mmCIF file with all atom_site columns, C-alpha atoms and ligand atoms in Angstrom:
data_model
loop_
_atom_site.group_PDB
_atom_site.id
_atom_site.type_symbol
_atom_site.label_atom_id
_atom_site.label_alt_id
_atom_site.label_comp_id
_atom_site.label_asym_id
_atom_site.label_entity_id
_atom_site.label_seq_id
_atom_site.pdbx_PDB_ins_code
_atom_site.Cartn_x
_atom_site.Cartn_y
_atom_site.Cartn_z
_atom_site.occupancy
_atom_site.B_iso_or_equiv
_atom_site.pdbx_formal_charge
_atom_site.auth_seq_id
_atom_site.auth_comp_id
_atom_site.auth_asym_id
_atom_site.auth_atom_id
_atom_site.pdbx_PDB_model_num
ATOM   1   C  CA  . MET O 1 1   ? 27.052  51.122 -96.539  1.00 42.00 ? 1   MET O CA  1
ATOM   2   C  CA  . SER O 1 2   ? 25.015  52.432 -93.515  1.00 41.00 ? 2   SER O CA  1
ATOM   3   C  CA  . ASP O 1 3   ? 20.784  51.775 -93.668  1.00 41.00 ? 3   ASP O CA  1
ATOM   4   C  CA  . ARG O 1 4   ? 20.254  55.235 -92.460  1.00 47.00 ? 4   ARG O CA  1
ATOM   5   C  CA  . ARG O 1 5   ? 16.529  56.328 -92.314  1.00 51.00 ? 5   ARG O CA  1
ATOM   6   C  CA  . CYS O 1 6   ? 16.124  60.278 -92.840  1.00 53.00 ? 6   CYS O CA  1
ATOM   7   C  CA  . LYS O 1 7   ? 14.257  61.120 -89.768  1.00 60.00 ? 7   LYS O CA  1
ATOM   8   C  CA  . LEU O 1 8   ? 11.836  63.995 -90.562  1.00 65.00 ? 8   LEU O CA  1
ATOM   9   C  CA  . LYS O 1 9   ? 12.622  67.250 -88.860  1.00 81.00 ? 9   LYS O CA  1
ATOM   10  C  CA  . ILE O 1 10  ? 9.577   69.396 -88.209  1.00 92.00 ? 10  ILE O CA  1
ATOM   11  C  CA  . GLU O 1 11  ? 9.373   72.969 -87.438  1.00 95.00 ? 11  GLU O CA  1
ATOM   12  C  CA  . VAL O 1 12  ? 6.740   75.828 -87.222  1.00 97.00 ? 12  VAL O CA  1
ATOM   13  C  CA  . ILE O 1 13  ? 6.748   78.047 -90.144  1.00 98.00 ? 13  ILE O CA  1
ATOM   14  C  CA  . HIS O 1 14  ? 5.877   81.510 -89.801  1.00 98.00 ? 14  HIS O CA  1
ATOM   15  C  CA  . TYR O 1 15  ? 3.545   84.170 -91.294  1.00 98.00 ? 15  TYR O CA  1
ATOM   16  C  CA  . PRO O 1 16  ? 3.959   85.089 -94.375  1.00 98.00 ? 16  PRO O CA  1
ATOM   17  C  CA  . HIS O 1 17  ? 5.176   81.525 -95.357  1.00 98.00 ? 17  HIS O CA  1
ATOM   18  C  CA  . PRO O 1 18  ? 3.410   80.595 -98.850  1.00 98.00 ? 18  PRO O CA  1
ATOM   19  C  CA  . THR O 1 19  ? 2.594   76.825 -97.083  1.00 98.00 ? 19  THR O CA  1
ATOM   20  C  CA  . LEU O 1 20  ? 0.192   78.699 -94.899  1.00 98.00 ? 20  LEU O CA  1
ATOM   21  C  CA  . ARG O 1 21  ? -1.909  79.614 -97.514  1.00 98.00 ? 21  ARG O CA  1
ATOM   22  C  CA  . HIS O 1 22  ? -1.560  75.902 -98.988  1.00 97.00 ? 22  HIS O CA  1
ATOM   23  C  CA  . VAL O 1 23  ? -5.760  74.097 -99.323  1.00 98.00 ? 23  VAL O CA  1
ATOM   24  C  CA  . SER O 1 24  ? -4.689  70.542 -98.552  1.00 96.00 ? 24  SER O CA  1
ATOM   25  C  CA  . LYS O 1 25  ? -6.697  67.802 -100.146 1.00 93.00 ? 25  LYS O CA  1
ATOM   26  C  CA  . PRO O 1 26  ? -7.769  64.806 -97.653  1.00 95.00 ? 26  PRO O CA  1
ATOM   27  C  CA  . LEU O 1 27  ? -5.474  62.167 -96.734  1.00 96.00 ? 27  LEU O CA  1
ATOM   28  C  CA  . LYS O 1 28  ? -5.613  58.631 -98.354  1.00 93.00 ? 28  LYS O CA  1
ATOM   29  C  CA  . ARG O 1 29  ? -4.462  56.543 -95.897  1.00 91.00 ? 29  ARG O CA  1
ATOM   30  C  CA  . VAL O 1 30  ? -2.895  56.595 -91.486  1.00 92.00 ? 30  VAL O CA  1
ATOM   31  C  CA  . ASP O 1 31  ? -0.017  54.718 -91.810  1.00 93.00 ? 31  ASP O CA  1
ATOM   32  C  CA  . SER O 1 32  ? 3.446   54.528 -89.207  1.00 92.00 ? 32  SER O CA  1
ATOM   33  C  CA  . GLU O 1 33  ? 4.569   57.635 -90.842  1.00 92.00 ? 33  GLU O CA  1
ATOM   34  C  CA  . LEU O 1 34  ? 1.626   59.499 -90.324  1.00 94.00 ? 34  LEU O CA  1
ATOM   35  C  CA  . ARG O 1 35  ? 1.464   58.647 -86.964  1.00 94.00 ? 35  ARG O CA  1
ATOM   36  C  CA  . GLU O 1 36  ? 5.314   59.837 -86.695  1.00 94.00 ? 36  GLU O CA  1
ATOM   37  C  CA  . MET O 1 37  ? 4.440   63.200 -88.208  1.00 94.00 ? 37  MET O CA  1
ATOM   38  C  CA  . ILE O 1 38  ? 1.523   63.439 -85.368  1.00 96.00 ? 38  ILE O CA  1
ATOM   39  C  CA  . ALA O 1 39  ? 3.738   62.280 -82.312  1.00 96.00 ? 39  ALA O CA  1
ATOM   40  C  CA  . GLN O 1 40  ? 6.504   65.608 -83.217  1.00 96.00 ? 40  GLN O CA  1
ATOM   41  C  CA  . MET O 1 41  ? 3.761   67.327 -84.057  1.00 97.00 ? 41  MET O CA  1
ATOM   42  C  CA  . PHE O 1 42  ? 2.368   67.184 -80.466  1.00 97.00 ? 42  PHE O CA  1
ATOM   43  C  CA  . ASP O 1 43  ? 5.593   67.588 -78.749  1.00 97.00 ? 43  ASP O CA  1
ATOM   44  C  CA  . LEU O 1 44  ? 6.271   70.609 -81.155  1.00 97.00 ? 44  LEU O CA  1
ATOM   45  C  CA  . MET O 1 45  ? 2.828   72.009 -79.849  1.00 98.00 ? 45  MET O CA  1
ATOM   46  C  CA  . TYR O 1 46  ? 3.813   71.995 -76.389  1.00 98.00 ? 46  TYR O CA  1
ATOM   47  C  CA  . GLU O 1 47  ? 7.280   73.431 -76.729  1.00 97.00 ? 47  GLU O CA  1
ATOM   48  C  CA  . HIS O 1 48  ? 5.453   76.330 -78.318  1.00 97.00 ? 48  HIS O CA  1
ATOM   49  C  CA  . GLU O 1 49  ? 2.987   76.261 -75.228  1.00 97.00 ? 49  GLU O CA  1
ATOM   50  C  CA  . GLY O 1 50  ? 0.223   75.941 -78.244  1.00 97.00 ? 50  GLY O CA  1
ATOM   51  C  CA  . VAL O 1 51  ? -3.202  74.419 -78.031  1.00 98.00 ? 51  VAL O CA  1
ATOM   52  C  CA  . GLY O 1 52  ? -3.387  73.080 -81.250  1.00 98.00 ? 52  GLY O CA  1
ATOM   53  C  CA  . LEU O 1 53  ? -1.281  72.804 -84.420  1.00 98.00 ? 53  LEU O CA  1
ATOM   54  C  CA  . ALA O 1 54  ? -2.031  71.899 -88.436  1.00 98.00 ? 54  ALA O CA  1
ATOM   55  C  CA  . ALA O 1 55  ? 0.219   70.179 -90.255  1.00 98.00 ? 55  ALA O CA  1
ATOM   56  C  CA  . ASN O 1 56  ? 0.579   73.219 -92.970  1.00 97.00 ? 56  ASN O CA  1
ATOM   57  C  CA  . GLN O 1 57  ? 2.083   75.105 -89.965  1.00 98.00 ? 57  GLN O CA  1
ATOM   58  C  CA  . VAL O 1 58  ? 4.938   72.439 -90.068  1.00 97.00 ? 58  VAL O CA  1
ATOM   59  C  CA  . ASP O 1 59  ? 5.594   72.900 -94.034  1.00 97.00 ? 59  ASP O CA  1
ATOM   60  C  CA  . LEU O 1 60  ? 3.596   69.825 -94.542  1.00 96.00 ? 60  LEU O CA  1
ATOM   61  C  CA  . PRO O 1 61  ? 0.712   69.912 -97.256  1.00 96.00 ? 61  PRO O CA  1
ATOM   62  C  CA  . TYR O 1 62  ? -2.011  67.367 -95.205  1.00 97.00 ? 62  TYR O CA  1
ATOM   63  C  CA  . ARG O 1 63  ? -5.352  67.531 -93.859  1.00 98.00 ? 63  ARG O CA  1
ATOM   64  C  CA  . PHE O 1 64  ? -4.713  66.839 -90.352  1.00 98.00 ? 64  PHE O CA  1
ATOM   65  C  CA  . PHE O 1 65  ? -4.470  68.922 -86.994  1.00 98.00 ? 65  PHE O CA  1
ATOM   66  C  CA  . VAL O 1 66  ? -3.553  67.818 -83.399  1.00 98.00 ? 66  VAL O CA  1
ATOM   67  C  CA  . ALA O 1 67  ? -4.565  69.694 -80.519  1.00 98.00 ? 67  ALA O CA  1
ATOM   68  C  CA  . ASN O 1 68  ? -5.150  69.866 -76.692  1.00 98.00 ? 68  ASN O CA  1
ATOM   69  C  CA  . PRO O 1 69  ? -7.429  72.282 -75.346  1.00 97.00 ? 69  PRO O CA  1
ATOM   70  C  CA  . THR O 1 70  ? -5.388  72.113 -71.975  1.00 97.00 ? 70  THR O CA  1
ATOM   71  C  CA  . GLY O 1 71  ? -2.237  72.603 -73.477  1.00 97.00 ? 71  GLY O CA  1
ATOM   72  C  CA  . ASP O 1 72  ? -0.507  70.152 -70.815  1.00 97.00 ? 72  ASP O CA  1
ATOM   73  C  CA  . PRO O 1 73  ? 1.725   67.467 -71.902  1.00 97.00 ? 73  PRO O CA  1
ATOM   74  C  CA  . ARG O 1 74  ? 0.619   65.472 -69.280  1.00 97.00 ? 74  ARG O CA  1
ATOM   75  C  CA  . GLU O 1 75  ? -3.124  65.282 -70.195  1.00 97.00 ? 75  GLU O CA  1
ATOM   76  C  CA  . LYS O 1 76  ? -2.991  62.383 -72.815  1.00 96.00 ? 76  LYS O CA  1
ATOM   77  C  CA  . ASN O 1 77  ? -6.833  62.077 -72.522  1.00 96.00 ? 77  ASN O CA  1
ATOM   78  C  CA  . SER O 1 78  ? -7.232  65.606 -74.004  1.00 97.00 ? 78  SER O CA  1
ATOM   79  C  CA  . GLU O 1 79  ? -5.121  64.835 -77.188  1.00 97.00 ? 79  GLU O CA  1
ATOM   80  C  CA  . HIS O 1 80  ? -6.797  64.552 -80.173  1.00 97.00 ? 80  HIS O CA  1
ATOM   81  C  CA  . VAL O 1 81  ? -5.884  63.870 -83.955  1.00 98.00 ? 81  VAL O CA  1
ATOM   82  C  CA  . PHE O 1 82  ? -8.067  65.180 -86.339  1.00 98.00 ? 82  PHE O CA  1
ATOM   83  C  CA  . ILE O 1 83  ? -7.391  63.465 -89.779  1.00 98.00 ? 83  ILE O CA  1
ATOM   84  C  CA  . ASN O 1 84  ? -9.591  65.005 -92.806  1.00 98.00 ? 84  ASN O CA  1
ATOM   85  C  CA  . PRO O 1 85  ? -11.959 66.981 -90.382  1.00 98.00 ? 85  PRO O CA  1
ATOM   86  C  CA  . ILE O 1 86  ? -15.153 68.383 -91.853  1.00 98.00 ? 86  ILE O CA  1
ATOM   87  C  CA  . LEU O 1 87  ? -17.367 70.979 -90.011  1.00 97.00 ? 87  LEU O CA  1
ATOM   88  C  CA  . ARG O 1 88  ? -20.889 70.384 -89.686  1.00 93.00 ? 88  ARG O CA  1
ATOM   89  C  CA  . SER O 1 89  ? -23.875 72.412 -88.120  1.00 80.00 ? 89  SER O CA  1
ATOM   90  C  CA  . GLY O 1 90  ? -22.147 75.277 -86.580  1.00 90.00 ? 90  GLY O CA  1
ATOM   91  C  CA  . LYS O 1 91  ? -24.293 77.097 -84.114  1.00 93.00 ? 91  LYS O CA  1
ATOM   92  C  CA  . GLY O 1 92  ? -24.720 80.547 -81.758  1.00 97.00 ? 92  GLY O CA  1
ATOM   93  C  CA  . LYS O 1 93  ? -21.939 82.919 -82.076  1.00 97.00 ? 93  LYS O CA  1
ATOM   94  C  CA  . ALA O 1 94  ? -18.919 83.832 -79.791  1.00 97.00 ? 94  ALA O CA  1
ATOM   95  C  CA  . GLU O 1 95  ? -16.068 86.214 -79.793  1.00 97.00 ? 95  GLU O CA  1
ATOM   96  C  CA  . GLY O 1 96  ? -13.017 85.048 -78.027  1.00 97.00 ? 96  GLY O CA  1
ATOM   97  C  CA  . GLU O 1 97  ? -9.094  86.292 -78.297  1.00 97.00 ? 97  GLU O CA  1
ATOM   98  C  CA  . GLU O 1 98  ? -7.022  84.229 -80.382  1.00 98.00 ? 98  GLU O CA  1
ATOM   99  C  CA  . GLY O 1 99  ? -3.390  83.731 -81.291  1.00 98.00 ? 99  GLY O CA  1
ATOM   100 C  CA  . CYS O 1 100 ? -1.302  81.192 -83.560  1.00 98.00 ? 100 CYS O CA  1
ATOM   101 C  CA  . LEU O 1 101 ? 1.438   79.859 -83.299  1.00 98.00 ? 101 LEU O CA  1
ATOM   102 C  CA  . SER O 1 102 ? 2.577   80.799 -86.786  1.00 98.00 ? 102 SER O CA  1
ATOM   103 C  CA  . ILE O 1 103 ? 2.066   84.522 -85.714  1.00 98.00 ? 103 ILE O CA  1
ATOM   104 C  CA  . PRO O 1 104 ? 3.498   84.728 -82.536  1.00 98.00 ? 104 PRO O CA  1
ATOM   105 C  CA  . GLY O 1 105 ? 2.496   87.909 -80.438  1.00 97.00 ? 105 GLY O CA  1
ATOM   106 C  CA  . VAL O 1 106 ? -0.447  88.741 -82.347  1.00 98.00 ? 106 VAL O CA  1
ATOM   107 C  CA  . LEU O 1 107 ? -3.654  88.585 -80.426  1.00 98.00 ? 107 LEU O CA  1
ATOM   108 C  CA  . GLY O 1 108 ? -6.939  89.797 -81.764  1.00 98.00 ? 108 GLY O CA  1
ATOM   109 C  CA  . PRO O 1 109 ? -10.481 88.876 -81.200  1.00 98.00 ? 109 PRO O CA  1
ATOM   110 C  CA  . VAL O 1 110 ? -12.463 86.860 -83.698  1.00 98.00 ? 110 VAL O CA  1
ATOM   111 C  CA  . ILE O 1 111 ? -16.016 85.730 -83.862  1.00 97.00 ? 111 ILE O CA  1
ATOM   112 C  CA  . ARG O 1 112 ? -16.491 81.654 -84.128  1.00 97.00 ? 112 ARG O CA  1
ATOM   113 C  CA  . ASN O 1 113 ? -19.843 79.350 -83.740  1.00 97.00 ? 113 ASN O CA  1
ATOM   114 C  CA  . GLU O 1 114 ? -20.106 78.707 -80.251  1.00 97.00 ? 114 GLU O CA  1
ATOM   115 C  CA  . ARG O 1 115 ? -20.563 75.470 -81.075  1.00 97.00 ? 115 ARG O CA  1
ATOM   116 C  CA  . VAL O 1 116 ? -19.874 73.044 -83.770  1.00 98.00 ? 116 VAL O CA  1
ATOM   117 C  CA  . LYS O 1 117 ? -20.080 69.172 -85.000  1.00 98.00 ? 117 LYS O CA  1
ATOM   118 C  CA  . VAL O 1 118 ? -16.876 67.677 -86.452  1.00 98.00 ? 118 VAL O CA  1
ATOM   119 C  CA  . GLU O 1 119 ? -16.548 64.890 -88.060  1.00 98.00 ? 119 GLU O CA  1
ATOM   120 C  CA  . ALA O 1 120 ? -12.818 63.044 -88.524  1.00 98.00 ? 120 ALA O CA  1
ATOM   121 C  CA  . TYR O 1 121 ? -11.072 60.437 -88.634  1.00 97.00 ? 121 TYR O CA  1
ATOM   122 C  CA  . GLY O 1 122 ? -8.598  59.693 -85.817  1.00 95.00 ? 122 GLY O CA  1
ATOM   123 C  CA  . LEU O 1 123 ? -5.053  58.155 -85.189  1.00 92.00 ? 123 LEU O CA  1
ATOM   124 C  CA  . THR O 1 124 ? -5.984  54.414 -85.898  1.00 89.00 ? 124 THR O CA  1
ATOM   125 C  CA  . GLY O 1 125 ? -8.143  55.514 -89.364  1.00 90.00 ? 125 GLY O CA  1
ATOM   126 C  CA  . GLU O 1 126 ? -11.549 55.218 -87.463  1.00 94.00 ? 126 GLU O CA  1
ATOM   127 C  CA  . PRO O 1 127 ? -13.947 57.772 -88.432  1.00 97.00 ? 127 PRO O CA  1
ATOM   128 C  CA  . PHE O 1 128 ? -15.258 59.675 -85.029  1.00 97.00 ? 128 PHE O CA  1
ATOM   129 C  CA  . VAL O 1 129 ? -18.172 62.579 -84.878  1.00 97.00 ? 129 VAL O CA  1
ATOM   130 C  CA  . GLY O 1 130 ? -17.452 65.409 -82.148  1.00 95.00 ? 130 GLY O CA  1
ATOM   131 C  CA  . GLU O 1 131 ? -19.983 67.890 -80.799  1.00 97.00 ? 131 GLU O CA  1
ATOM   132 C  CA  . LEU O 1 132 ? -18.143 70.168 -79.358  1.00 97.00 ? 132 LEU O CA  1
ATOM   133 C  CA  . ASP O 1 133 ? -18.177 74.004 -77.393  1.00 96.00 ? 133 ASP O CA  1
ATOM   134 C  CA  . GLY O 1 134 ? -16.089 76.676 -75.734  1.00 96.00 ? 134 GLY O CA  1
ATOM   135 C  CA  . LEU O 1 135 ? -12.508 76.601 -76.529  1.00 97.00 ? 135 LEU O CA  1
ATOM   136 C  CA  . PHE O 1 136 ? -12.253 73.401 -78.193  1.00 98.00 ? 136 PHE O CA  1
ATOM   137 C  CA  . ALA O 1 137 ? -14.602 74.261 -80.837  1.00 98.00 ? 137 ALA O CA  1
ATOM   138 C  CA  . ARG O 1 138 ? -12.748 77.584 -81.243  1.00 98.00 ? 138 ARG O CA  1
ATOM   139 C  CA  . ILE O 1 139 ? -9.428  75.118 -81.495  1.00 98.00 ? 139 ILE O CA  1
ATOM   140 C  CA  . VAL O 1 140 ? -11.142 73.095 -84.353  1.00 98.00 ? 140 VAL O CA  1
ATOM   141 C  CA  . GLN O 1 141 ? -12.535 76.053 -86.036  1.00 98.00 ? 141 GLN O CA  1
ATOM   142 C  CA  . HIS O 1 142 ? -9.073  77.755 -86.113  1.00 98.00 ? 142 HIS O CA  1
ATOM   143 C  CA  . GLU O 1 143 ? -7.266  74.905 -87.117  1.00 98.00 ? 143 GLU O CA  1
ATOM   144 C  CA  . THR O 1 144 ? -9.944  74.055 -89.855  1.00 98.00 ? 144 THR O CA  1
ATOM   145 C  CA  . ASP O 1 145 ? -9.071  77.215 -91.055  1.00 98.00 ? 145 ASP O CA  1
ATOM   146 C  CA  . HIS O 1 146 ? -5.577  76.853 -91.558  1.00 98.00 ? 146 HIS O CA  1
ATOM   147 C  CA  . LEU O 1 147 ? -6.593  73.373 -93.378  1.00 98.00 ? 147 LEU O CA  1
ATOM   148 C  CA  . ASP O 1 148 ? -8.380  75.787 -95.769  1.00 98.00 ? 148 ASP O CA  1
ATOM   149 C  CA  . GLY O 1 149 ? -5.131  78.065 -96.019  1.00 98.00 ? 149 GLY O CA  1
ATOM   150 C  CA  . LYS O 1 150 ? -6.779  80.963 -93.718  1.00 98.00 ? 150 LYS O CA  1
ATOM   151 C  CA  . LEU O 1 151 ? -5.715  82.531 -90.788  1.00 98.00 ? 151 LEU O CA  1
ATOM   152 C  CA  . PHE O 1 152 ? -7.033  83.866 -87.884  1.00 98.00 ? 152 PHE O CA  1
ATOM   153 C  CA  . ILE O 1 153 ? -5.889  87.707 -88.860  1.00 98.00 ? 153 ILE O CA  1
ATOM   154 C  CA  . ASP O 1 154 ? -8.264  87.225 -91.991  1.00 98.00 ? 154 ASP O CA  1
ATOM   155 C  CA  . ARG O 1 155 ? -11.061 87.109 -89.715  1.00 98.00 ? 155 ARG O CA  1
ATOM   156 C  CA  . LEU O 1 156 ? -10.158 90.032 -87.851  1.00 98.00 ? 156 LEU O CA  1
ATOM   157 C  CA  . ALA O 1 157 ? -12.084 93.368 -88.052  1.00 97.00 ? 157 ALA O CA  1
ATOM   158 C  CA  . PRO O 1 158 ? -10.624 95.881 -90.057  1.00 97.00 ? 158 PRO O CA  1
ATOM   159 C  CA  . THR O 1 159 ? -9.753  98.042 -86.892  1.00 97.00 ? 159 THR O CA  1
ATOM   160 C  CA  . GLN O 1 160 ? -8.651  95.332 -85.103  1.00 97.00 ? 160 GLN O CA  1
ATOM   161 C  CA  . LEU O 1 161 ? -6.149  94.187 -88.292  1.00 98.00 ? 161 LEU O CA  1
ATOM   162 C  CA  . ALA O 1 162 ? -5.230  98.000 -88.021  1.00 98.00 ? 162 ALA O CA  1
ATOM   163 C  CA  . GLU O 1 163 ? -4.157  97.495 -84.316  1.00 97.00 ? 163 GLU O CA  1
ATOM   164 C  CA  . VAL O 1 164 ? -1.673  94.488 -85.439  1.00 98.00 ? 164 VAL O CA  1
ATOM   165 C  CA  . LYS O 1 165 ? -0.794  95.903 -88.888  1.00 98.00 ? 165 LYS O CA  1
ATOM   166 C  CA  . ASP O 1 166 ? 2.773   96.886 -87.366  1.00 98.00 ? 166 ASP O CA  1
ATOM   167 C  CA  . LEU O 1 167 ? 3.572   93.438 -85.699  1.00 98.00 ? 167 LEU O CA  1
ATOM   168 C  CA  . LEU O 1 168 ? 2.332   91.734 -89.230  1.00 98.00 ? 168 LEU O CA  1
ATOM   169 C  CA  . GLU O 1 169 ? 5.043   93.996 -91.394  1.00 98.00 ? 169 GLU O CA  1
ATOM   170 C  CA  . GLU O 1 170 ? 7.842   92.940 -88.990  1.00 98.00 ? 170 GLU O CA  1
ATOM   171 C  CA  . PHE O 1 171 ? 7.069   89.356 -89.932  1.00 98.00 ? 171 PHE O CA  1
ATOM   172 C  CA  . GLN O 1 172 ? 7.372   90.458 -93.897  1.00 98.00 ? 172 GLN O CA  1
ATOM   173 C  CA  . VAL O 1 173 ? 10.443  92.078 -93.306  1.00 98.00 ? 173 VAL O CA  1
ATOM   174 C  CA  . ASP O 1 174 ? 11.598  89.031 -91.268  1.00 97.00 ? 174 ASP O CA  1
ATOM   175 C  CA  . PHE O 1 175 ? 10.667  86.724 -93.881  1.00 97.00 ? 175 PHE O CA  1
ATOM   176 C  CA  . GLN O 1 176 ? 12.041  88.685 -96.932  1.00 97.00 ? 176 GLN O CA  1
ATOM   177 C  CA  . SER O 1 177 ? 15.472  89.412 -95.111  1.00 97.00 ? 177 SER O CA  1
ATOM   178 C  CA  . LYS O 1 178 ? 15.403  85.363 -94.501  1.00 96.00 ? 178 LYS O CA  1
ATOM   179 C  CA  . ARG O 1 179 ? 14.813  84.920 -98.663  1.00 95.00 ? 179 ARG O CA  1
ATOM   180 C  CA  . ASP O 1 180 ? 17.653  87.689 -99.292  1.00 95.00 ? 180 ASP O CA  1
ATOM   181 C  CA  . CYS O 1 181 ? 20.006  85.825 -97.092  1.00 95.00 ? 181 CYS O CA  1
ATOM   182 C  CA  . GLY O 1 182 ? 19.265  82.123 -99.191  1.00 94.00 ? 182 GLY O CA  1
ATOM   183 C  CA  . GLU O 1 183 ? 17.572  80.853 -95.645  1.00 94.00 ? 183 GLU O CA  1
ATOM   184 C  CA  . MET O 1 184 ? 14.013  80.562 -97.480  1.00 95.00 ? 184 MET O CA  1
ATOM   185 C  CA  . PRO O 1 185 ? 13.721  79.106 -100.497 1.00 95.00 ? 185 PRO O CA  1
ATOM   186 C  CA  . ALA O 1 186 ? 11.836  80.734 -103.489 1.00 95.00 ? 186 ALA O CA  1
ATOM   187 C  CA  . ASP O 1 187 ? 8.021   80.720 -103.979 1.00 96.00 ? 187 ASP O CA  1
ATOM   188 C  CA  . ASP O 1 188 ? 8.500   77.863 -107.126 1.00 96.00 ? 188 ASP O CA  1
ATOM   189 C  CA  . GLN O 1 189 ? 11.069  75.770 -104.737 1.00 96.00 ? 189 GLN O CA  1
ATOM   190 C  CA  . ILE O 1 190 ? 8.300   75.726 -102.032 1.00 96.00 ? 190 ILE O CA  1
ATOM   191 C  CA  . ALA O 1 191 ? 5.427   74.913 -104.342 1.00 96.00 ? 191 ALA O CA  1
ATOM   192 C  CA  . ALA O 1 192 ? 7.461   72.025 -105.972 1.00 96.00 ? 192 ALA O CA  1
ATOM   193 C  CA  . ARG O 1 193 ? 7.890   70.240 -102.561 1.00 95.00 ? 193 ARG O CA  1
ATOM   194 C  CA  . ILE O 1 194 ? 4.914   70.670 -101.139 1.00 95.00 ? 194 ILE O CA  1
ATOM   195 C  CA  . SER O 1 195 ? 3.469   69.090 -104.254 1.00 95.00 ? 195 SER O CA  1
ATOM   196 C  CA  . GLU O 1 196 ? 5.448   66.119 -104.209 1.00 95.00 ? 196 GLU O CA  1
ATOM   197 C  CA  . LEU O 1 197 ? 5.027   65.489 -100.772 1.00 94.00 ? 197 LEU O CA  1
ATOM   198 C  CA  . GLU O 1 198 ? 1.283   65.814 -101.457 1.00 94.00 ? 198 GLU O CA  1
ATOM   199 C  CA  . ASN O 1 199 ? 1.107   63.369 -104.372 1.00 93.00 ? 199 ASN O CA  1
ATOM   200 C  CA  . LEU O 1 200 ? 2.555   60.885 -101.903 1.00 90.00 ? 200 LEU O CA  1
ATOM   201 C  CA  . ARG O 1 201 ? -0.182  60.965 -99.691  1.00 90.00 ? 201 ARG O CA  1
ATOM   202 C  CA  . THR O 1 202 ? -3.180  62.468 -101.232 1.00 87.00 ? 202 THR O CA  1
HETATM 203 ZN ZN1 . LIG A 2 .   ? -3.166  78.985 -85.652  1.00 85.41 ? 1   LIG A ZN1 1
#
């Protein structure tokens, strides 16, 4: 008998996958398995040329996300992990164009706080506070939305949403055809897996 360990295989899920609507509960601990998930999420984020990736975008019901505002894998100092993030005291308003690795090809203007204060835990489980502005503040708000089951398209003005409606419908058709081919589990199976994983860590 070989003592083979299952290696976690993660990939980015697309709208309208139900896990993108999952509201995640805080994690209870940071351990080596979580750090391995985080390392894989950075790899995946760079592979898809993103600047942020939340756990439920890789079908995991955990309250954390990774970010690198430079999007450059060589810029290790710009890599950040936010575990159990809480946004405090948003200030100012700024509009900026957003996209999402879970809805590739769809872009739209979103109004966010210009500056935010965020409290979270890092890779070694230590608490930290970040006072952010500009792109980094936008990323942190976009990714925290993911952990609350929200997508940037929920924040588009009706006229902007109308502009991307056809593209969103293509994602819905694609999702349904995966279901029809048996490549995508049913909603109750997805929910059962999410709840099982959640019970392990929250
Ligand atoms: Zn996103």
